[in-house]
Coordinates of C-alpha atoms in Angstrom, one line a residue:
Chain A
M1 CA 0.0 0.0 0.0
I2 CA 1.4 3.4 -0.9
A3 CA 0.1 6.4 1.0
I4 CA 0.0 9.5 -1.2
P5 CA -0.6 12.9 0.2
Y6 CA -3.9 14.0 -1.4
V7 CA -2.5 17.4 -2.6
T8 CA 0.4 15.7 -4.3
A9 CA -2.0 13.4 -6.2
L10 CA -3.9 16.5 -7.4
T11 CA -0.8 18.4 -8.5
T12 CA 0.6 15.3 -10.2
Y13 CA -2.6 14.9 -12.3
F14 CA -2.6 18.5 -13.1
S15 CA 1.1 18.5 -14.2
Y16 CA 0.6 15.5 -16.5
G17 CA -2.5 17.2 -17.9
L18 CA -0.5 20.3 -18.6
L19 CA 2.2 18.3 -20.3
F20 CA -0.3 16.5 -22.4
V21 CA -2.0 19.7 -23.4
F22 CA 1.3 21.3 -24.5
G23 CA 2.3 18.1 -26.3
H24 CA -0.9 18.1 -28.3
I25 CA -0.6 21.8 -29.1
R26 CA 2.9 21.2 -30.5
D27 CA 1.6 18.2 -32.5
L28 CA -1.1 20.4 -34.0
F29 CA 1.6 22.9 -35.2
R30 CA 3.6 20.0 -36.4
K31 CA 0.7 18.8 -38.5
I32 CA 0.1 22.3 -39.9
T33 CA 3.7 22.8 -40.9
G34 CA 3.8 19.2 -42.2
C35 CA 0.9 19.9 -44.5
F36 CA 3.1 22.4 -46.4
S37 CA 6.2 20.4 -46.7
S38 CA 5.9 17.5 -49.2
N39 CA 5.9 14.0 -47.9
N40 CA 8.0 11.6 -49.8
L41 CA 6.6 8.3 -48.7
Q42 CA 6.1 7.1 -52.3
G43 CA 3.1 5.0 -51.4
Y44 CA 4.6 3.2 -48.4
A45 CA 2.7 3.3 -45.1
P46 CA 4.1 5.5 -42.3
I47 CA 6.0 3.7 -39.6
C48 CA 4.1 5.1 -36.6
L49 CA 0.3 4.9 -36.7
G50 CA -1.6 7.8 -35.3
H51 CA -0.2 9.0 -32.0
E52 CA 1.6 5.8 -31.0
D53 CA 4.8 7.7 -30.4
F54 CA 3.2 10.7 -28.6
Y55 CA 4.6 9.8 -25.2
Q56 CA 8.0 9.1 -26.7
R57 CA 8.2 12.4 -28.6
R58 CA 6.5 14.9 -26.2
L59 CA 7.2 13.6 -22.7
Y60 CA 10.1 11.1 -22.7
K61 CA 12.2 13.2 -25.1
R62 CA 12.2 16.2 -22.6
I63 CA 14.0 14.1 -20.0
R64 CA 16.0 11.8 -22.2
D65 CA 19.3 12.8 -20.7
C66 CA 18.4 11.1 -17.5
F67 CA 18.2 7.7 -19.1
E68 CA 20.6 5.6 -21.1
R69 CA 23.7 7.3 -19.8
P70 CA 26.8 5.6 -21.2
I71 CA 29.3 4.3 -18.7
A72 CA 33.0 3.9 -19.4
S73 CA 34.1 1.3 -16.7
A74 CA 32.8 -1.8 -14.9
P75 CA 29.7 -1.1 -12.8
D76 CA 31.3 -1.4 -9.4
A77 CA 30.4 0.8 -6.4
W78 CA 32.0 3.7 -8.3
F79 CA 32.0 4.0 -12.1
D80 CA 32.9 6.5 -14.8
L81 CA 30.0 8.2 -16.5
V82 CA 30.4 9.8 -19.9
E83 CA 29.1 13.3 -20.0
R84 CA 26.7 14.2 -22.8
F85 CA 25.3 17.5 -24.1
S86 CA 22.5 18.5 -26.4
N87 CA 22.0 21.6 -28.6
D88 CA 18.5 20.8 -29.8
N89 CA 16.5 20.1 -26.7
N90 CA 17.4 16.4 -26.3
K91 CA 16.6 15.4 -29.9
T92 CA 20.3 14.4 -30.3
L93 CA 22.7 13.8 -27.4
K94 CA 26.3 14.0 -28.2
R95 CA 29.0 12.3 -26.1
T96 CA 32.0 14.3 -25.0
T97 CA 35.3 12.9 -23.9
R98 CA 34.8 14.1 -20.4
I99 CA 34.3 11.5 -17.7
R100 CA 32.7 11.9 -14.3
R101 CA 33.4 9.4 -11.5
C102 CA 30.1 8.8 -9.8
L103 CA 28.7 6.7 -6.9
N104 CA 26.7 3.9 -8.5
L105 CA 23.3 3.4 -6.9
G106 CA 21.6 1.9 -9.9
S107 CA 23.3 -1.3 -10.9
Y108 CA 21.8 -4.7 -10.0
S109 CA 25.1 -6.1 -8.9
Y110 CA 23.8 -7.0 -5.4
L111 CA 26.9 -9.0 -4.4
G112 CA 29.5 -6.9 -6.1
F113 CA 30.4 -9.5 -8.8
A114 CA 30.3 -6.9 -11.5
A115 CA 33.7 -5.7 -10.6
P116 CA 36.9 -7.7 -11.1
D117 CA 36.9 -10.4 -8.4
E118 CA 40.0 -12.1 -7.0
Y119 CA 38.5 -15.6 -7.4
C120 CA 36.3 -15.3 -10.5
T121 CA 38.2 -13.1 -12.9
P122 CA 41.4 -15.3 -13.3
R123 CA 39.2 -18.3 -13.9
V124 CA 37.1 -16.4 -16.4
I125 CA 40.2 -15.3 -18.3
D126 CA 41.4 -18.9 -18.4
S127 CA 38.2 -20.1 -19.8
L128 CA 38.3 -17.3 -22.3
N129 CA 41.6 -18.5 -23.5
K130 CA 40.6 -22.1 -23.5
Y131 CA 37.0 -22.0 -24.9
S132 CA 37.0 -18.6 -26.8
P133 CA 34.3 -16.0 -26.3
S134 CA 31.5 -17.7 -28.3
T135 CA 30.6 -21.3 -29.0
C136 CA 29.3 -20.1 -32.4
S137 CA 26.5 -22.7 -32.5
S138 CA 23.3 -23.6 -30.7
R139 CA 23.2 -26.0 -27.8
V140 CA 22.0 -28.9 -29.8
D141 CA 24.6 -28.5 -32.6
G142 CA 28.0 -27.9 -31.1
G143 CA 27.4 -25.4 -28.5
T144 CA 27.3 -27.5 -25.3
T145 CA 30.7 -27.4 -23.6
V146 CA 31.8 -29.0 -20.3
L147 CA 31.1 -25.6 -18.7
H148 CA 27.4 -25.7 -19.7
K149 CA 26.9 -29.1 -18.2
E150 CA 28.7 -28.2 -15.0
L151 CA 26.7 -24.9 -14.8
E152 CA 23.4 -26.7 -15.1
K153 CA 24.4 -29.2 -12.4
H154 CA 25.6 -26.4 -10.1
V155 CA 22.4 -24.4 -10.5
A156 CA 20.2 -27.4 -9.8
N157 CA 22.2 -28.2 -6.6
F158 CA 22.2 -24.6 -5.5
L159 CA 18.5 -24.3 -5.8
G160 CA 17.6 -27.8 -4.4
K161 CA 15.9 -28.9 -7.6
Q162 CA 16.5 -32.0 -9.7
D163 CA 17.7 -30.5 -12.9
A164 CA 18.1 -27.1 -14.6
I165 CA 18.4 -25.7 -18.1
V166 CA 20.5 -22.7 -18.9
L167 CA 19.7 -20.1 -21.6
G168 CA 21.8 -17.3 -23.1
M169 CA 19.4 -14.5 -22.1
G170 CA 17.2 -13.9 -19.1
Y171 CA 14.4 -12.1 -20.9
V172 CA 14.2 -15.0 -23.4
A173 CA 14.0 -17.5 -20.5
N174 CA 10.5 -16.1 -19.8
S175 CA 9.2 -15.3 -23.2
A176 CA 10.3 -18.5 -24.9
I177 CA 9.5 -21.0 -22.1
L178 CA 6.0 -19.9 -21.3
P179 CA 4.6 -20.6 -24.8
V180 CA 6.2 -24.1 -24.6
L181 CA 4.7 -24.9 -21.2
I182 CA 1.1 -23.8 -21.8
G183 CA -1.0 -23.2 -24.8
K184 CA -4.6 -22.5 -25.9
G185 CA -7.0 -24.0 -23.4
G186 CA -4.7 -23.2 -20.5
L187 CA -5.0 -20.4 -17.9
I188 CA -2.2 -18.1 -16.7
I189 CA -2.9 -16.1 -13.6
S190 CA -0.2 -13.6 -13.1
D191 CA 0.5 -10.9 -10.6
S192 CA -0.5 -7.4 -11.8
L193 CA 3.1 -6.1 -11.5
N194 CA 4.9 -8.8 -13.3
H195 CA 7.7 -8.0 -15.6
C196 CA 7.3 -7.3 -19.3
S197 CA 9.1 -10.6 -20.2
I198 CA 6.4 -12.6 -18.4
V199 CA 3.6 -10.6 -20.0
N200 CA 5.2 -11.1 -23.5
G201 CA 5.6 -14.9 -22.9
A202 CA 2.1 -15.2 -21.6
R203 CA 0.6 -13.3 -24.6
G204 CA 2.7 -15.4 -27.0
S205 CA 1.5 -18.7 -25.5
G206 CA -2.1 -18.2 -26.5
A207 CA -3.4 -19.2 -23.1
T208 CA -6.1 -17.1 -21.4
I209 CA -4.5 -14.6 -19.0
R210 CA -6.1 -13.3 -15.8
V211 CA -4.4 -10.9 -13.4
F212 CA -4.7 -10.8 -9.7
Q213 CA -4.1 -7.8 -7.4
H214 CA -0.4 -7.4 -6.5
N215 CA 0.6 -9.7 -3.7
T216 CA -2.9 -10.3 -2.4
P217 CA -3.4 -14.0 -1.8
S218 CA -7.1 -13.6 -1.1
H219 CA -7.7 -12.0 -4.5
L220 CA -5.7 -14.8 -6.1
E221 CA -8.0 -17.3 -4.4
E222 CA -11.1 -15.4 -5.6
V223 CA -9.8 -15.3 -9.2
L224 CA -8.9 -19.0 -9.1
R225 CA -12.3 -20.0 -7.8
E226 CA -14.1 -17.9 -10.4
Q227 CA -12.0 -19.2 -13.2
I228 CA -12.1 -22.9 -12.2
S229 CA -15.9 -22.8 -11.8
E230 CA -16.4 -21.0 -15.2
G231 CA -14.0 -23.1 -17.2
Q232 CA -12.7 -22.1 -20.6
P233 CA -14.3 -19.1 -22.3
R234 CA -17.4 -19.9 -24.4
T235 CA -17.1 -23.7 -24.2
H236 CA -17.0 -23.9 -20.3
R237 CA -14.9 -27.0 -20.5
P238 CA -12.3 -27.5 -17.7
W239 CA -9.0 -25.8 -18.1
K240 CA -6.2 -27.9 -19.5
K241 CA -3.7 -26.5 -16.9
I242 CA -3.4 -23.5 -14.7
I243 CA -0.1 -21.7 -14.0
V244 CA 0.2 -19.0 -11.4
I245 CA 3.2 -16.7 -12.1
V246 CA 4.8 -14.6 -9.3
E247 CA 8.1 -12.9 -8.9
G248 CA 10.5 -13.2 -5.9
I249 CA 11.3 -9.5 -5.6
Y250 CA 9.3 -7.1 -7.6
S251 CA 11.9 -4.8 -9.1
M252 CA 9.8 -1.7 -9.1
E253 CA 8.5 -2.1 -5.5
G254 CA 11.3 -3.9 -3.7
D255 CA 8.8 -6.1 -1.8
F256 CA 8.8 -9.9 -1.6
C257 CA 6.0 -12.1 -2.8
K258 CA 3.9 -13.7 -0.1
L259 CA 5.1 -17.1 -1.2
P260 CA 3.9 -19.4 1.7
E261 CA 0.2 -18.3 1.3
I262 CA 0.3 -18.4 -2.5
V263 CA 1.9 -21.9 -2.4
A264 CA -0.8 -23.1 0.0
I265 CA -3.6 -21.7 -2.2
C266 CA -2.1 -23.3 -5.4
K267 CA -1.8 -26.6 -3.7
K268 CA -5.4 -26.4 -2.6
Y269 CA -6.7 -25.7 -6.1
K270 CA -4.1 -27.9 -7.9
A271 CA -2.5 -25.0 -9.9
Y272 CA 1.2 -24.9 -10.9
I273 CA 3.5 -22.2 -9.6
Y274 CA 6.1 -20.4 -11.7
L275 CA 8.5 -18.3 -9.6
D276 CA 10.6 -15.7 -11.3
E277 CA 13.6 -15.0 -9.1
A278 CA 15.4 -12.6 -11.3
H279 CA 16.3 -10.2 -8.5
S280 CA 16.2 -12.4 -5.5
I281 CA 18.4 -15.3 -6.4
G282 CA 21.9 -15.0 -4.9
A283 CA 21.1 -11.9 -2.9
I284 CA 18.4 -13.0 -0.4
G285 CA 18.3 -15.6 2.2
K286 CA 21.0 -16.7 4.6
T287 CA 23.0 -18.6 2.0
G288 CA 21.7 -16.7 -1.0
R289 CA 19.3 -19.3 -2.2
G290 CA 16.6 -16.8 -2.9
V291 CA 13.1 -16.0 -1.6
C292 CA 12.2 -19.7 -0.8
E293 CA 15.0 -19.8 1.8
L294 CA 14.0 -16.4 3.2
L295 CA 10.3 -17.2 3.6
G296 CA 10.8 -20.9 4.6
V297 CA 9.2 -22.5 1.6
D298 CA 10.4 -25.9 0.5
P299 CA 11.8 -25.6 -3.1
A300 CA 10.0 -28.9 -4.0
D301 CA 6.7 -27.0 -3.5
V302 CA 7.5 -24.6 -6.3
D303 CA 7.0 -26.4 -9.6
I304 CA 9.1 -24.1 -11.9
M305 CA 11.8 -21.8 -10.7
M306 CA 13.2 -19.3 -13.1
G307 CA 16.0 -16.8 -12.6
T308 CA 18.6 -14.8 -14.2
F309 CA 22.4 -14.6 -13.8
T310 CA 22.6 -10.9 -14.6
K311 CA 21.9 -9.5 -11.1
S312 CA 23.8 -11.2 -8.3
F313 CA 26.2 -13.3 -10.3
G314 CA 27.5 -10.6 -12.5
S315 CA 27.1 -12.4 -15.8
C316 CA 24.4 -12.9 -18.5
G317 CA 21.7 -15.5 -19.1
G318 CA 18.8 -17.2 -17.4
Y319 CA 17.9 -20.6 -16.1
I320 CA 14.8 -22.7 -15.4
A321 CA 15.0 -25.3 -12.7
G322 CA 12.5 -28.0 -12.1
S323 CA 11.9 -31.8 -12.1
K324 CA 14.0 -34.0 -14.4
E325 CA 11.0 -34.7 -16.7
L326 CA 10.2 -31.0 -17.0
I327 CA 13.8 -30.1 -18.0
Q328 CA 14.0 -33.0 -20.4
Y329 CA 10.8 -31.8 -22.1
L330 CA 12.1 -28.3 -22.3
K331 CA 15.4 -29.5 -23.9
Y332 CA 13.7 -30.8 -26.9
T333 CA 10.9 -28.2 -27.3
C334 CA 12.2 -24.8 -26.2
P335 CA 13.3 -22.8 -29.2
A336 CA 15.7 -20.8 -27.1
H337 CA 17.6 -24.0 -26.4
L338 CA 17.3 -25.5 -29.9
Y339 CA 18.0 -22.5 -32.1
A340 CA 19.6 -19.7 -30.1
T341 CA 23.3 -19.6 -29.7
S342 CA 24.4 -21.0 -26.4
M343 CA 25.7 -19.0 -23.5
S344 CA 29.2 -17.6 -23.9
P345 CA 31.7 -19.9 -22.0
P346 CA 33.5 -17.2 -20.0
A347 CA 30.1 -16.0 -18.8
A348 CA 29.2 -19.6 -17.7
E349 CA 32.6 -19.8 -15.9
Q350 CA 31.8 -16.5 -14.1
I351 CA 28.6 -18.0 -12.8
I352 CA 30.2 -21.2 -11.7
S353 CA 32.9 -19.3 -9.8
A354 CA 30.3 -16.9 -8.3
I355 CA 28.2 -19.8 -7.1
K356 CA 31.4 -21.4 -5.6
V357 CA 32.2 -18.1 -3.8
I358 CA 28.7 -17.7 -2.4
L359 CA 28.6 -21.3 -1.1
G360 CA 32.1 -20.9 0.4
E361 CA 33.6 -23.6 -1.8
D362 CA 36.6 -21.4 -2.6
R363 CA 37.7 -22.0 1.0
T364 CA 37.1 -18.4 2.2
S365 CA 34.1 -16.9 3.9
R366 CA 33.8 -14.1 1.3
G367 CA 30.4 -15.3 0.1
A368 CA 28.9 -15.2 3.5
Q369 CA 30.4 -11.8 4.2
K370 CA 29.0 -10.4 1.0
L371 CA 25.5 -11.7 1.8
A372 CA 25.7 -10.3 5.3
R373 CA 27.0 -7.0 4.0
V374 CA 24.3 -6.5 1.4
R375 CA 21.6 -7.3 4.0
E376 CA 23.2 -4.8 6.5
N377 CA 23.6 -2.1 3.8
S378 CA 20.0 -2.4 2.7
N379 CA 18.5 -2.4 6.2
F380 CA 20.7 0.5 7.2
F381 CA 20.0 2.6 4.1
R382 CA 16.3 2.0 4.2
S383 CA 15.8 2.9 7.8
E384 CA 18.0 6.0 7.5
L385 CA 16.0 7.2 4.5
Q386 CA 12.7 6.6 6.3
K387 CA 14.1 8.5 9.3
I388 CA 15.0 11.5 7.1
G389 CA 11.3 11.5 5.9
F390 CA 11.3 10.0 2.4
E391 CA 8.6 7.6 1.4
V392 CA 10.6 4.4 0.7
L393 CA 8.9 1.2 -0.5
G394 CA 10.0 -2.4 -0.1
D395 CA 10.4 -4.9 2.7
N396 CA 13.3 -5.3 5.1
D397 CA 16.3 -7.2 3.7
S398 CA 15.4 -6.2 0.2
P399 CA 18.3 -4.5 -1.6
V400 CA 15.9 -2.7 -3.9
M401 CA 14.4 0.5 -2.5
P402 CA 12.3 2.9 -4.5
I403 CA 11.9 6.5 -3.2
M404 CA 8.6 8.0 -4.3
L405 CA 8.7 11.1 -6.3
Y406 CA 5.2 11.4 -7.8
N407 CA 5.4 14.7 -9.7
P408 CA 6.6 14.4 -13.3
A409 CA 8.9 17.5 -12.9
K410 CA 10.7 16.0 -9.9
I411 CA 11.8 13.0 -11.9
P412 CA 14.5 14.8 -14.1
A413 CA 15.2 17.2 -11.2
F414 CA 16.1 14.4 -8.8
S415 CA 18.3 12.7 -11.4
R416 CA 20.1 15.8 -12.6
E417 CA 20.7 17.3 -9.1
C418 CA 22.1 14.0 -7.9
L419 CA 24.4 13.8 -10.9
K420 CA 25.7 17.3 -10.2
Q421 CA 26.9 15.9 -6.9
N422 CA 28.4 12.8 -8.5
V423 CA 25.7 10.3 -7.4
A424 CA 24.1 8.3 -10.2
V425 CA 20.5 7.1 -9.6
V426 CA 17.9 5.5 -11.8
V427 CA 14.6 7.2 -12.1
V428 CA 11.5 5.4 -13.4
S429 CA 8.3 6.9 -14.6
F430 CA 5.2 6.2 -16.7
P431 CA 4.7 3.8 -18.5
A432 CA 7.0 1.4 -16.5
T433 CA 5.2 2.5 -13.4
P434 CA 1.6 3.7 -12.9
L435 CA 1.0 7.4 -13.9
L436 CA 0.9 8.8 -10.4
L437 CA 3.7 6.7 -8.9
A438 CA 7.0 7.8 -10.4
R439 CA 10.0 6.9 -8.3
A440 CA 13.8 6.8 -8.0
R441 CA 15.0 3.3 -7.6
I442 CA 18.1 2.6 -5.5
C443 CA 19.8 -0.8 -5.7
L444 CA 22.5 -1.4 -3.1
S445 CA 25.4 -3.8 -3.4
A446 CA 27.8 -5.6 -1.1
S447 CA 30.6 -3.5 -2.4
H448 CA 29.2 -0.2 -1.0
T449 CA 31.0 0.8 2.2
K450 CA 29.4 2.6 5.2
E451 CA 31.1 5.9 4.4
E452 CA 29.8 5.8 0.8
L453 CA 26.3 5.1 2.0
L454 CA 26.5 8.0 4.5
K455 CA 27.7 10.4 1.9
A456 CA 24.9 9.2 -0.5
L457 CA 22.4 9.8 2.3
E458 CA 23.6 13.3 2.9
I459 CA 23.5 14.2 -0.8
I460 CA 20.0 12.6 -1.3
S461 CA 18.8 14.4 1.8
Q462 CA 19.9 17.8 0.4
V463 CA 18.3 17.0 -3.0
G464 CA 15.2 15.9 -1.2
D465 CA 15.0 19.3 0.6
L466 CA 15.4 21.1 -2.6
L467 CA 12.7 19.1 -4.3
G468 CA 10.3 18.8 -1.4
I469 CA 9.9 15.0 -1.6
K470 CA 10.1 14.3 2.1
Y471 CA 6.4 13.4 2.3
F472 CA 6.4 11.8 5.7
G473 CA 8.2 14.3 7.9
A474 CA 11.5 13.6 9.6
E475 CA 11.4 11.5 12.8
P476 CA 14.5 12.4 14.8
K477 CA 13.3 16.0 15.4
K478 CA 10.2 14.7 17.1
H479 CA 12.4 12.5 19.3
Q480 CA 14.6 15.5 20.1
Q481 CA 11.6 17.6 21.0
E482 CA 10.2 14.8 23.2
E483 CA 13.6 14.5 24.9
K484 CA 13.7 18.3 25.5
M485 CA 10.2 18.2 27.0
M486 CA 11.2 15.4 29.3
K487 CA 14.4 17.2 30.3
L488 CA 12.5 20.4 31.1
E489 CA 10.0 18.4 33.2
Chain B
M1 CA -3.9 14.2 4.5
Y2 CA -2.9 10.8 2.9
V3 CA -4.8 8.5 0.7
K4 CA -4.0 4.9 0.0
A5 CA -3.3 3.9 -3.6
V6 CA -4.7 0.4 -4.3
R7 CA -3.2 -1.2 -7.3
P8 CA -5.8 -1.9 -10.0
T9 CA -5.7 -5.1 -12.0
D10 CA -6.0 -3.1 -15.3
L11 CA -3.2 -3.9 -17.6
N12 CA -3.9 -1.0 -20.0
R13 CA -1.6 1.8 -18.9
N14 CA -3.5 4.3 -20.9
T15 CA -6.6 4.0 -18.7
E16 CA -5.5 2.6 -15.3
W17 CA -4.4 6.0 -14.1
F18 CA -8.1 6.9 -13.9
T19 CA -8.7 4.4 -11.1
Y20 CA -6.4 6.1 -8.6
P21 CA -7.8 8.5 -5.9
G22 CA -7.8 12.2 -6.7
V23 CA -8.8 12.1 -10.4
W24 CA -12.4 13.2 -10.0
T25 CA -11.4 16.1 -7.7
T26 CA -8.7 17.2 -10.2
Y27 CA -11.2 17.1 -13.1
I28 CA -13.7 19.3 -11.2
L29 CA -11.0 21.7 -10.0
I30 CA -9.6 22.1 -13.6
L31 CA -13.1 23.0 -14.8
F32 CA -13.6 25.5 -12.0
F33 CA -10.3 27.2 -12.5
S34 CA -10.7 27.4 -16.3
W35 CA -14.0 29.2 -15.6
L36 CA -12.2 31.7 -13.4
I37 CA -9.5 32.2 -16.1
V38 CA -12.1 32.7 -18.8
L39 CA -13.9 35.2 -16.6
S40 CA -10.7 37.1 -15.8
V41 CA -9.3 37.1 -19.4
L42 CA -12.4 37.9 -21.4
N43 CA -14.2 40.1 -18.7
C44 CA -17.6 38.8 -19.8
S45 CA -20.7 37.7 -17.8
P46 CA -20.5 34.6 -15.7
G47 CA -23.1 32.9 -17.8
L48 CA -21.1 33.4 -21.0
A49 CA -18.0 32.2 -19.3
W50 CA -19.8 29.0 -18.2
T51 CA -21.0 28.5 -21.8
I52 CA -17.5 28.9 -23.1
V53 CA -16.2 26.4 -20.6
H54 CA -19.0 24.0 -21.4
L55 CA -18.4 24.2 -25.2
S56 CA -14.6 23.9 -24.9
H57 CA -15.0 21.0 -22.5
F58 CA -17.2 19.4 -25.1
L59 CA -14.6 19.8 -27.8
V60 CA -11.7 18.6 -25.7
T61 CA -13.5 15.6 -24.2
Y62 CA -15.1 14.5 -27.5
H63 CA -11.7 14.6 -29.2
F64 CA -9.8 12.7 -26.5
F65 CA -12.4 10.3 -25.3
H66 CA -14.4 9.5 -28.4
W67 CA -12.3 10.3 -31.4
K68 CA -8.7 9.5 -30.7
K69 CA -8.1 5.7 -30.9
G70 CA -5.2 3.6 -29.5
T71 CA -2.7 4.5 -26.8
P72 CA 0.1 7.1 -26.8
F73 CA 2.9 4.5 -26.5
A74 CA 3.9 1.5 -28.5
D75 CA 4.5 -1.0 -25.7
D76 CA 1.2 -2.8 -26.0
Q77 CA 1.8 -3.7 -29.7
G78 CA -1.4 -2.0 -30.9
I79 CA -4.1 -4.2 -29.3
Y80 CA -6.1 -1.2 -28.4
N81 CA -5.7 0.5 -31.8
R82 CA -9.4 0.2 -32.7
L83 CA -10.8 1.4 -29.4
T84 CA -11.3 4.9 -28.3
W85 CA -10.4 5.9 -24.7
W86 CA -14.0 5.6 -23.6
E87 CA -14.2 2.1 -24.9
Q88 CA -10.9 1.2 -23.2
I89 CA -11.6 2.3 -19.6
D90 CA -12.5 -0.3 -17.1
S91 CA -11.6 -2.9 -19.7
G92 CA -14.8 -2.3 -21.6
K93 CA -17.1 -3.0 -18.7
Q94 CA -20.2 -0.7 -18.9
L95 CA -21.9 1.3 -16.2
T96 CA -19.0 1.4 -13.7
R97 CA -18.6 4.2 -11.2
N98 CA -16.0 6.0 -13.4
R99 CA -18.3 5.9 -16.5
K100 CA -21.3 7.2 -14.5
F101 CA -19.2 10.1 -13.1
L102 CA -18.0 11.0 -16.6
T103 CA -21.5 10.9 -17.9
V104 CA -22.9 13.2 -15.1
V105 CA -20.2 15.9 -15.5
P106 CA -21.3 17.3 -18.9
V107 CA -24.9 17.2 -17.8
V108 CA -24.1 19.2 -14.6
L109 CA -22.1 21.6 -16.7
Y110 CA -25.0 22.0 -19.1
L111 CA -27.4 22.8 -16.2
I112 CA -25.0 25.4 -14.7
A113 CA -24.4 27.0 -18.2
S114 CA -28.0 27.2 -19.1
H115 CA -29.1 28.4 -15.7
T116 CA -26.5 31.2 -15.6
T117 CA -27.4 32.4 -19.1
D118 CA -31.1 32.3 -18.2
Y119 CA -31.9 29.9 -21.0
Q120 CA -31.4 32.4 -23.8
H121 CA -30.8 31.5 -27.4
P122 CA -28.3 31.1 -29.2
M123 CA -26.3 29.8 -26.2
L124 CA -29.0 27.3 -25.2
F125 CA -29.0 25.7 -28.7
F126 CA -25.2 25.1 -28.7
N127 CA -25.2 23.9 -25.1
T128 CA -28.0 21.5 -25.7
L129 CA -26.4 20.1 -28.9
A130 CA -23.1 19.6 -27.0
V131 CA -24.6 17.8 -24.1
F132 CA -26.8 15.6 -26.4
V133 CA -23.8 14.5 -28.4
L134 CA -21.7 13.8 -25.4
V135 CA -24.3 11.8 -23.5
V136 CA -25.3 9.7 -26.5
A137 CA -21.7 8.9 -27.1
K138 CA -21.4 7.5 -23.6
F139 CA -24.4 5.1 -23.8
P140 CA -23.6 1.4 -23.3
H141 CA -25.3 0.7 -26.6
M142 CA -22.8 2.9 -28.4
H143 CA -19.9 0.6 -27.4
K144 CA -17.8 0.1 -30.5
V145 CA -20.5 1.6 -32.8
R146 CA -19.3 3.8 -35.6
I147 CA -22.2 5.7 -37.1
F148 CA -22.1 6.0 -40.9
G149 CA -18.5 4.6 -40.7
I150 CA -17.2 7.9 -39.2
N151 CA -13.8 7.2 -37.5
A152 CA -13.9 3.6 -38.5
D153 CA -10.7 1.9 -39.5
Q154 CA -9.8 1.1 -43.1

């Protein structure tokens, strides 16, 4: 539940209304001046129909310099940002040769594996020399190396499942697996805030899609009961299969899914569960095994576990883990396995080494230290931000913390002001989030030290004062006033 | 004063913003402030100002709710390209609270405009025409209906 101050909601709607009005006036002038200049389409249809690109041209373009900033080094706790300038109001952004060293609060490298690591990097370089950067073929032709086999075994062991299949891209793991698992006559019930890859995979499968309110097991039960009793649309025959799709950590909210209740409901109504642990694998739980370990759910209860290696493991690719029969079926039907080029061998070696570090198999305790540090960092940062008065979402222990901004003008203001003080943050607005709820999303990592976090807090607090986003009112002052009152008495 | 934002289950980003708290109040406040602005800029009688607000409200809402089709972004791959905004809200369900509110607003504006102009012609004619067109366009029977093929697709 997000609590918005009522006046802020009104001003946000009004600001978006004003932006839309100005955008449409500009479009009107563009159409008028376009009438005079000749249009040389030569009978071809225009690329954009109607006003499909209205948002892109009139709203996104104004703040384009806050997104897609190029970086010139590895995304460690500090990185080099390339400065850009624009002479024509963000229509073209030109890179300069100037570089700015900024504190990185936006990368998903929760355990700090994005930077050169003393255990992983030498092994990755060895495998690069031995196996070359690409296998140049798909898994079934000539692209399965020893590393791929080892990686699948390690992933299955790490998660506590029987077997796993590894794909070259995380997005594809969702959008190519869902059409293979379920088809027309099946039902997919997905959380309303699921990632775009899940939505694309679900739409591509041809199954009927129903959405339940974010993280509300009671609404899931309601939707399940309604759909099971009605059956397929029009014929009312029973559904061929029902899959419920949830994510471990929702990347825009930073909150965990209520897995124990959802698993109980799915068992009761005999639906399958598909858990997407893109952000939570490796970063959550005492030994990094993800949201199942944190919430005390037996991995055998979750039918299909999906995840990506891009976040905590510092590599690329995705995996699906499940029973032996499921993985065998996927290996001869999934197009991403049969036709797509297999994962790059050095990337696979990076994941194997990262898993070994996390489990402590490299005979040091660095993995456990990293996990403890990312948890400490996230809890400290979140509680400090809340004390200063920001509205921060997300549960405790979650390394993703969105700070609510709401007004469309505050989005580029926050980003640019923080950049002036050498802090790089990621801001998210419509359409990735609902219209009212624009936010700045902070992702912490194990490589951030306490001093860096304190400095970031100071800078964010200053920017927050300048922008007026401290919606909840600072707490310590109240405590000080109470203490003063008690001392006087 | 804080309000709770409950997440709707509407997947269409073009219309789900209408289900959050504060939209109705913003709409009414925009109409009221535009009346004040028209009064101060044109220095006319309050009745004429309400008529101007009513007619420009008609033009704006007809264009955006009932004429423009599709969504202003390309993420949804054009599944709403044949539907106007009015046909998209609440996923096509008729007679929801939002739809009832949006139908009542032009009628209330019409009553205010005709009362403050003392039901004189020619303002009455234009006001009546405007409210007639708007209310008929919002009937449940007019869902996806294109009269004489106006605004239909190729």
